[in-house]
Amino acid sequence: MKTNKLISSFAAAAVIIGTASAASNKVEWAEITPELGFLEQAPSGLLSLKRLEEILKVGEALFVAKFTTGDGAGRPAATQAIDPTKVRHQPTEPFARLSGPDSLACSSCHNDPLPGGAGGFVTNVFVSEGFTNANFDTSDPQFSNERGTNHLFGAGLIELLAREMSADLAAIRSGALRLARQKSEPVKVALESKGVSFGALTVLPDGLVDLSKIDGIDTDLVIRPFSQKGVMTSLRQFTINAMNHHHGMQATERFGSRWTGENDFDEDGHFDEMTPGDISALVAWQATLPAPTIQTPASNAWKQAARTGAELFNDWSCNACHRQSLPLKSLVFSDPGPYDAAGTLDNKQVRASAEYDLNLMEWAQNLPKDEQGQILVPLFGDLKRHKITDRRIATLGNELLSQRFVGRDVFMTSELWGVGSTAPYGHRNDFTTLDSVILAHGGAARKSRDSYEAATEGQRSALIAYLKTLVIEK
Amino acid sequence: MNRLFKLTVGCLALGACLGNTTAAAQKFLFDVPHMQEQAVTAGLIHTYDGPWEFFVGGGVASFDCNGDRMPDLFLAGGSNPAQLFINRSLVAGELKFEKTSIGLSDRDASRVLGAYPIDIDSDSHMDLVVLRLGENIILNGKGNCQFTKANRTFAFDGGNAWSTGFAAAWEKAANYPTLAIGNYVDRSAPGSPWGTCEANVLHRPMESGQLNYSQPYLLQPGYCSLSMMFTDWNKSGIPSLRITNDRQYYRGGQEQLWRIPAGSTPRLFSRSQGWKPLRIWGMGIAEADLNQDGYPEYALSSMGDTMLQTLDPDAEGERPTYRDAAFEKKMTAHRPYIGTDLKPSTGWHTQFADFNNDTRLDLFIAKGNVEAMPDFAAYDPDNLLMGDANQKFHEQGDKAGINLDRRGRGAAIADFNADGMLDMVVVNRKGPASLFRNHGAKTDWGHRPMGNWLAIELNNGKVNTFGVGAKITIKTGNVTQSRMVQIGGGHASGQAGFIHVGLGVAERAKIRVQWPDGDWSHEYRVFANNFVQIPRGKPDALYWYPQPSNP
């Protein structure tokens, strides 16, 4: 009875306080993000351009919003970990430059040359698993990996490519399983999608799969195209991670009561901080960001140098990993997508995903196509991980911690589209020039790098001229 | 939703704003699996029945007998013949089973109370120990679900008792397992059934090259065992034999824990060694390390309260002194959770498993009146006690749909259609066996999958290939789970095959194995939602994929 009275009293009090809050939240100058919670449910079905534009407005607003404690920013009781994890010791300060939360807005870091872009050295983030030593306060690499901020332009195309490649590889595995069972003998198959080799599988007749010869991909054969390590499956997953890590804004689809038993896992007094709709809007905005382009230089000298540089790029086999383009069959982006796991909504967790055709975007209509009608996505990458250091050239192996099963000297090929707009370079933003980051390539890229080093000054300059044409248009 | 409304409702629902956890403790916020009963459509038609001797028993063995890694089923029939069903379920589809011949004589297929699968001769074909009223039988698996009776080949004396419990373990450096048989009432003794419990029997393999169980050892006194399991209760690496006994028939008896030192005479742990007498109507045992302290907890089913035995902290891991934690964990399950019958329950098979893949173990208890005992509930639905984030349990049997009006006995919990969600078969006395398909969480538009998962198979090499006695630890973030590979426990029901682990929202996990000989493996890194095999001594895990169309 006492408990009931207490709850009733509190409910009344909450309504009174809430009424005041509601009133104060209605004013134009309220210190909250009004677009938050605007879309409670994730959109579903095929979206018209009009509907998509409505969602994009919300998405952009959330991307540039400076989240406040009134929104639920901060996570006093939760770490930056991807799996919901409670802190062992509550932090004394709401912000922590190293372990986070370290910013109010996505665009605080992703802003060069536009919101959604990259960030300079000052925007570096400190990646740790967030399980032990979550509250590290040193940039000592034994506690975290320091990483530069990547740009997000063309991210929707990247995710679509990754999905098609993951489907290709799964189909190869299924075919091998069928064949091995039919023939009652082991079957070895090459793993290749869109011309990119991911090693080989050996499939035994009883359905066991030997994965020891796969290359540059996770053992479940899912391409995880995001992050410098290639360990994030989707924009949706990355968004949820980043919202918690950098802002302390927790998405219900990972931190909500279904998984944690709490509606306020970070114990900041705000329940269900980010709805599935909020995350969907952010995903849509990022997925529809235009692809970077190849700029035609204004001067003839630059034009000529860039032409030469393009030839050298191929001659030196830079394109072995930085492939100028990969073919994409469909521009229809679905969110939630097919490859996420529980904790990030996927297409099996919802009645129907939202589908939007990137071809609705003007920028997408200008993308080149091949003879089969496939879109040639000019990413300058292969969505594969490579070892990037060797005994002599080891600068890029400057991390001490492996990240999510990926070794410290292995990284996803950086997509070079937009590289002309997003200095500095390297996964830690260590390099002020393209020249210096090229010379830091070792391991799988060593031969190309050596060709560059051995080239004439003019040839090297020509390659830089070419790379400088890969820009994000303002 | 209006943000003010969310704040208010959230506080009321959780009571967290007031520091009041009562409401939170009562409400189960996690996914509840929808378990749809579909035995008839699946072709699993079976009834366990018979007179007084078959009031107990009613077990099922879940194991792969044809090499496709899909769990097949052998069901005890009591006075009806035991039956073997091959799993023909489609991957992630409807459950399908096809009856096949066991190859047993009518005599041997009758009077069966339970069964446990185990690969005794390490030939990678599962064998089956069949518990009977009369001679127990070892069926030697030959592949493709063919078996031969191997009592003579293995020099195994099946006896003539009323056998109701079984457990097996490979003792140190042994090539073959030690088999423990639990026996119930000696019906031929004067004064039977009261005070006439049969001794239990330990069959240790002889040291000679040929498998030979010719010198059984009587574990006396026996107190009418209904379940037993080898368990490493003190992390010594030497499993002891825990036996749960039915106080209905013993005199001066109690629960038992036998020390089984390799190559030496078994000895009961005594009161002076810390063992506290416990007298219950012991029906089934399940083991799990719920608090991850390395020392297992034991759920013991009984009439009335289910017990949860946890090692007393004062025992410091050295003495087997247990206290009951069922009440504090809210898992006593002492009476039916729905209906108007408030008489005590009767519990049988117990088993821990993660039905919703949220990383928290749940507890299934098969329930059902012995026959017509008036002081106990007549309608006594099976329990699904689901674990929460605070290590408390919440009854969700009715929401899950397992609250049938049947008298449950044995059961097996396994992923019959390889969709990553645990299904279940329950053998019922005098009624049809129940087969529940786990569809996932019910929504207003259908079903959605629950948490991430792993299914783990061990390859321990030439001896004890499937790694019975191994401990598997699975780490995701700061969460560590453990699973023991065991043969025994439950109620007359055993299973072999993939070890299932829920991973919640983790999309990858690290696995380490303490092999049966005590050696630890290195760390294996695997991605969620896969069937994986951990091969001893090899650097990488293998993945396994089911055949999409299971012929």
PDB file of C-alpha atoms in Angstrom, chain A residues 80-175:
ATOM      1  CA  GLN A  80      31.512   3.418 -24.891  1.00  0.00           C
ATOM      2  CA  ALA A  81      31.362  -0.332 -25.567  1.00  0.00           C
ATOM      3  CA  ILE A  82      29.311  -1.639 -28.432  1.00  0.00           C
ATOM      4  CA  ASP A  83      27.705  -4.230 -26.164  1.00  0.00           C
ATOM      5  CA  PRO A  84      25.815  -2.442 -23.373  1.00  0.00           C
ATOM      6  CA  THR A  85      28.289  -2.256 -20.526  1.00  0.00           C
ATOM      7  CA  LYS A  86      28.040  -0.511 -17.181  1.00  0.00           C
ATOM      8  CA  VAL A  87      30.919   1.603 -15.930  1.00  0.00           C
ATOM      9  CA  ARG A  88      32.820   0.371 -12.937  1.00  0.00           C
ATOM     10  CA  HIS A  89      33.426   3.894 -11.720  1.00  0.00           C
ATOM     11  CA  GLN A  90      31.224   6.794 -12.651  1.00  0.00           C
ATOM     12  CA  PRO A  91      33.188   9.513 -14.410  1.00  0.00           C
ATOM     13  CA  THR A  92      33.622  12.809 -12.633  1.00  0.00           C
ATOM     14  CA  GLU A  93      33.166  14.880 -15.786  1.00  0.00           C
ATOM     15  CA  PRO A  94      30.405  14.600 -18.396  1.00  0.00           C
ATOM     16  CA  PHE A  95      32.857  14.805 -21.297  1.00  0.00           C
ATOM     17  CA  ALA A  96      36.114  12.937 -21.732  1.00  0.00           C
ATOM     18  CA  ARG A  97      38.180  13.747 -24.777  1.00  0.00           C
ATOM     19  CA  LEU A  98      39.718  10.293 -24.927  1.00  0.00           C
ATOM     20  CA  SER A  99      37.193   7.725 -23.779  1.00  0.00           C
ATOM     21  CA  GLY A 100      34.176   9.837 -24.618  1.00  0.00           C
ATOM     22  CA  PRO A 101      31.560  11.178 -24.713  1.00  0.00           C
ATOM     23  CA  ASP A 102      33.677  13.584 -26.697  1.00  0.00           C
ATOM     24  CA  SER A 103      31.317  15.671 -28.784  1.00  0.00           C
ATOM     25  CA  LEU A 104      27.803  17.025 -28.989  1.00  0.00           C
ATOM     26  CA  ALA A 105      27.190  16.567 -32.682  1.00  0.00           C
ATOM     27  CA  CYS A 106      28.146  14.179 -35.474  1.00  0.00           C
ATOM     28  CA  SER A 107      29.073  17.206 -37.493  1.00  0.00           C
ATOM     29  CA  SER A 108      31.458  18.388 -34.791  1.00  0.00           C
ATOM     30  CA  CYS A 109      33.951  15.988 -36.386  1.00  0.00           C
ATOM     31  CA  HIS A 110      32.413  15.003 -39.722  1.00  0.00           C
ATOM     32  CA  ASN A 111      32.540  18.452 -41.259  1.00  0.00           C
ATOM     33  CA  ASP A 112      35.341  18.767 -43.807  1.00  0.00           C
ATOM     34  CA  PRO A 113      34.496  20.065 -46.352  1.00  0.00           C
ATOM     35  CA  LEU A 114      30.802  19.718 -45.418  1.00  0.00           C
ATOM     36  CA  PRO A 115      28.699  18.024 -42.762  1.00  0.00           C
ATOM     37  CA  GLY A 116      29.169  14.347 -43.430  1.00  0.00           C
ATOM     38  CA  GLY A 117      32.781  14.948 -44.342  1.00  0.00           C
ATOM     39  CA  ALA A 118      36.028  14.007 -42.685  1.00  0.00           C
ATOM     40  CA  GLY A 119      37.845  15.737 -39.864  1.00  0.00           C
ATOM     41  CA  GLY A 120      41.308  16.998 -39.095  1.00  0.00           C
ATOM     42  CA  PHE A 121      43.710  15.678 -36.501  1.00  0.00           C
ATOM     43  CA  VAL A 122      41.865  17.555 -33.817  1.00  0.00           C
ATOM     44  CA  THR A 123      38.848  15.298 -34.439  1.00  0.00           C
ATOM     45  CA  ASN A 124      40.709  12.047 -33.923  1.00  0.00           C
ATOM     46  CA  VAL A 125      38.834   9.500 -31.861  1.00  0.00           C
ATOM     47  CA  PHE A 126      40.195   6.909 -29.496  1.00  0.00           C
ATOM     48  CA  VAL A 127      38.894   3.468 -30.240  1.00  0.00           C
ATOM     49  CA  SER A 128      38.771   0.935 -27.463  1.00  0.00           C
ATOM     50  CA  GLU A 129      36.550  -2.040 -26.846  1.00  0.00           C
ATOM     51  CA  GLY A 130      35.165  -0.236 -23.795  1.00  0.00           C
ATOM     52  CA  PHE A 131      35.115  -3.303 -21.609  1.00  0.00           C
ATOM     53  CA  THR A 132      38.212  -3.031 -19.473  1.00  0.00           C
ATOM     54  CA  ASN A 133      39.935   0.269 -18.727  1.00  0.00           C
ATOM     55  CA  ALA A 134      36.954   1.991 -20.306  1.00  0.00           C
ATOM     56  CA  ASN A 135      37.735   5.289 -18.617  1.00  0.00           C
ATOM     57  CA  PHE A 136      41.293   5.564 -19.925  1.00  0.00           C
ATOM     58  CA  ASP A 137      42.703   9.064 -19.742  1.00  0.00           C
ATOM     59  CA  THR A 138      45.855   8.675 -21.752  1.00  0.00           C
ATOM     60  CA  SER A 139      46.580   8.405 -25.446  1.00  0.00           C
ATOM     61  CA  ASP A 140      49.015   5.591 -24.662  1.00  0.00           C
ATOM     62  CA  PRO A 141      48.312   3.048 -27.437  1.00  0.00           C
ATOM     63  CA  GLN A 142      48.022   0.208 -24.962  1.00  0.00           C
ATOM     64  CA  PHE A 143      44.576   1.560 -24.064  1.00  0.00           C
ATOM     65  CA  SER A 144      43.160   2.710 -27.380  1.00  0.00           C
ATOM     66  CA  ASN A 145      43.762   3.128 -31.067  1.00  0.00           C
ATOM     67  CA  GLU A 146      43.754   6.715 -32.256  1.00  0.00           C
ATOM     68  CA  ARG A 147      41.877   7.156 -35.493  1.00  0.00           C
ATOM     69  CA  GLY A 148      41.065   9.956 -37.859  1.00  0.00           C
ATOM     70  CA  THR A 149      37.504  10.853 -38.807  1.00  0.00           C
ATOM     71  CA  ASN A 150      36.439   9.401 -42.160  1.00  0.00           C
ATOM     72  CA  HIS A 151      34.073  11.129 -44.527  1.00  0.00           C
ATOM     73  CA  LEU A 152      30.697   9.566 -45.254  1.00  0.00           C
ATOM     74  CA  PHE A 153      30.057  10.729 -48.800  1.00  0.00           C
ATOM     75  CA  GLY A 154      28.906   7.838 -50.970  1.00  0.00           C
ATOM     76  CA  ALA A 155      28.416   5.686 -47.868  1.00  0.00           C
ATOM     77  CA  GLY A 156      25.111   4.307 -49.149  1.00  0.00           C
ATOM     78  CA  LEU A 157      26.825   3.005 -52.261  1.00  0.00           C
ATOM     79  CA  ILE A 158      29.558   1.443 -50.158  1.00  0.00           C
ATOM     80  CA  GLU A 159      27.043  -0.425 -48.054  1.00  0.00           C
ATOM     81  CA  LEU A 160      25.153  -1.600 -51.125  1.00  0.00           C
ATOM     82  CA  LEU A 161      28.375  -2.906 -52.655  1.00  0.00           C
ATOM     83  CA  ALA A 162      29.242  -4.712 -49.437  1.00  0.00           C
ATOM     84  CA  ARG A 163      25.829  -6.344 -49.296  1.00  0.00           C
ATOM     85  CA  GLU A 164      26.050  -7.588 -52.880  1.00  0.00           C
ATOM     86  CA  MET A 165      29.536  -8.930 -52.259  1.00  0.00           C
ATOM     87  CA  SER A 166      28.483 -10.652 -49.036  1.00  0.00           C
ATOM     88  CA  ALA A 167      25.617 -12.275 -50.929  1.00  0.00           C
ATOM     89  CA  ASP A 168      28.013 -13.433 -53.673  1.00  0.00           C
ATOM     90  CA  LEU A 169      30.364 -15.010 -51.156  1.00  0.00           C
ATOM     91  CA  ALA A 170      27.533 -16.714 -49.284  1.00  0.00           C
ATOM     92  CA  ALA A 171      26.292 -18.131 -52.590  1.00  0.00           C
ATOM     93  CA  ILE A 172      29.758 -19.499 -53.365  1.00  0.00           C
ATOM     94  CA  ARG A 173      29.838 -21.146 -49.950  1.00  0.00           C
ATOM     95  CA  SER A 174      26.358 -22.634 -50.444  1.00  0.00           C
ATOM     96  CA  GLY A 175      27.292 -23.984 -53.843  1.00  0.00           C
TER      97      GLY A 175
END
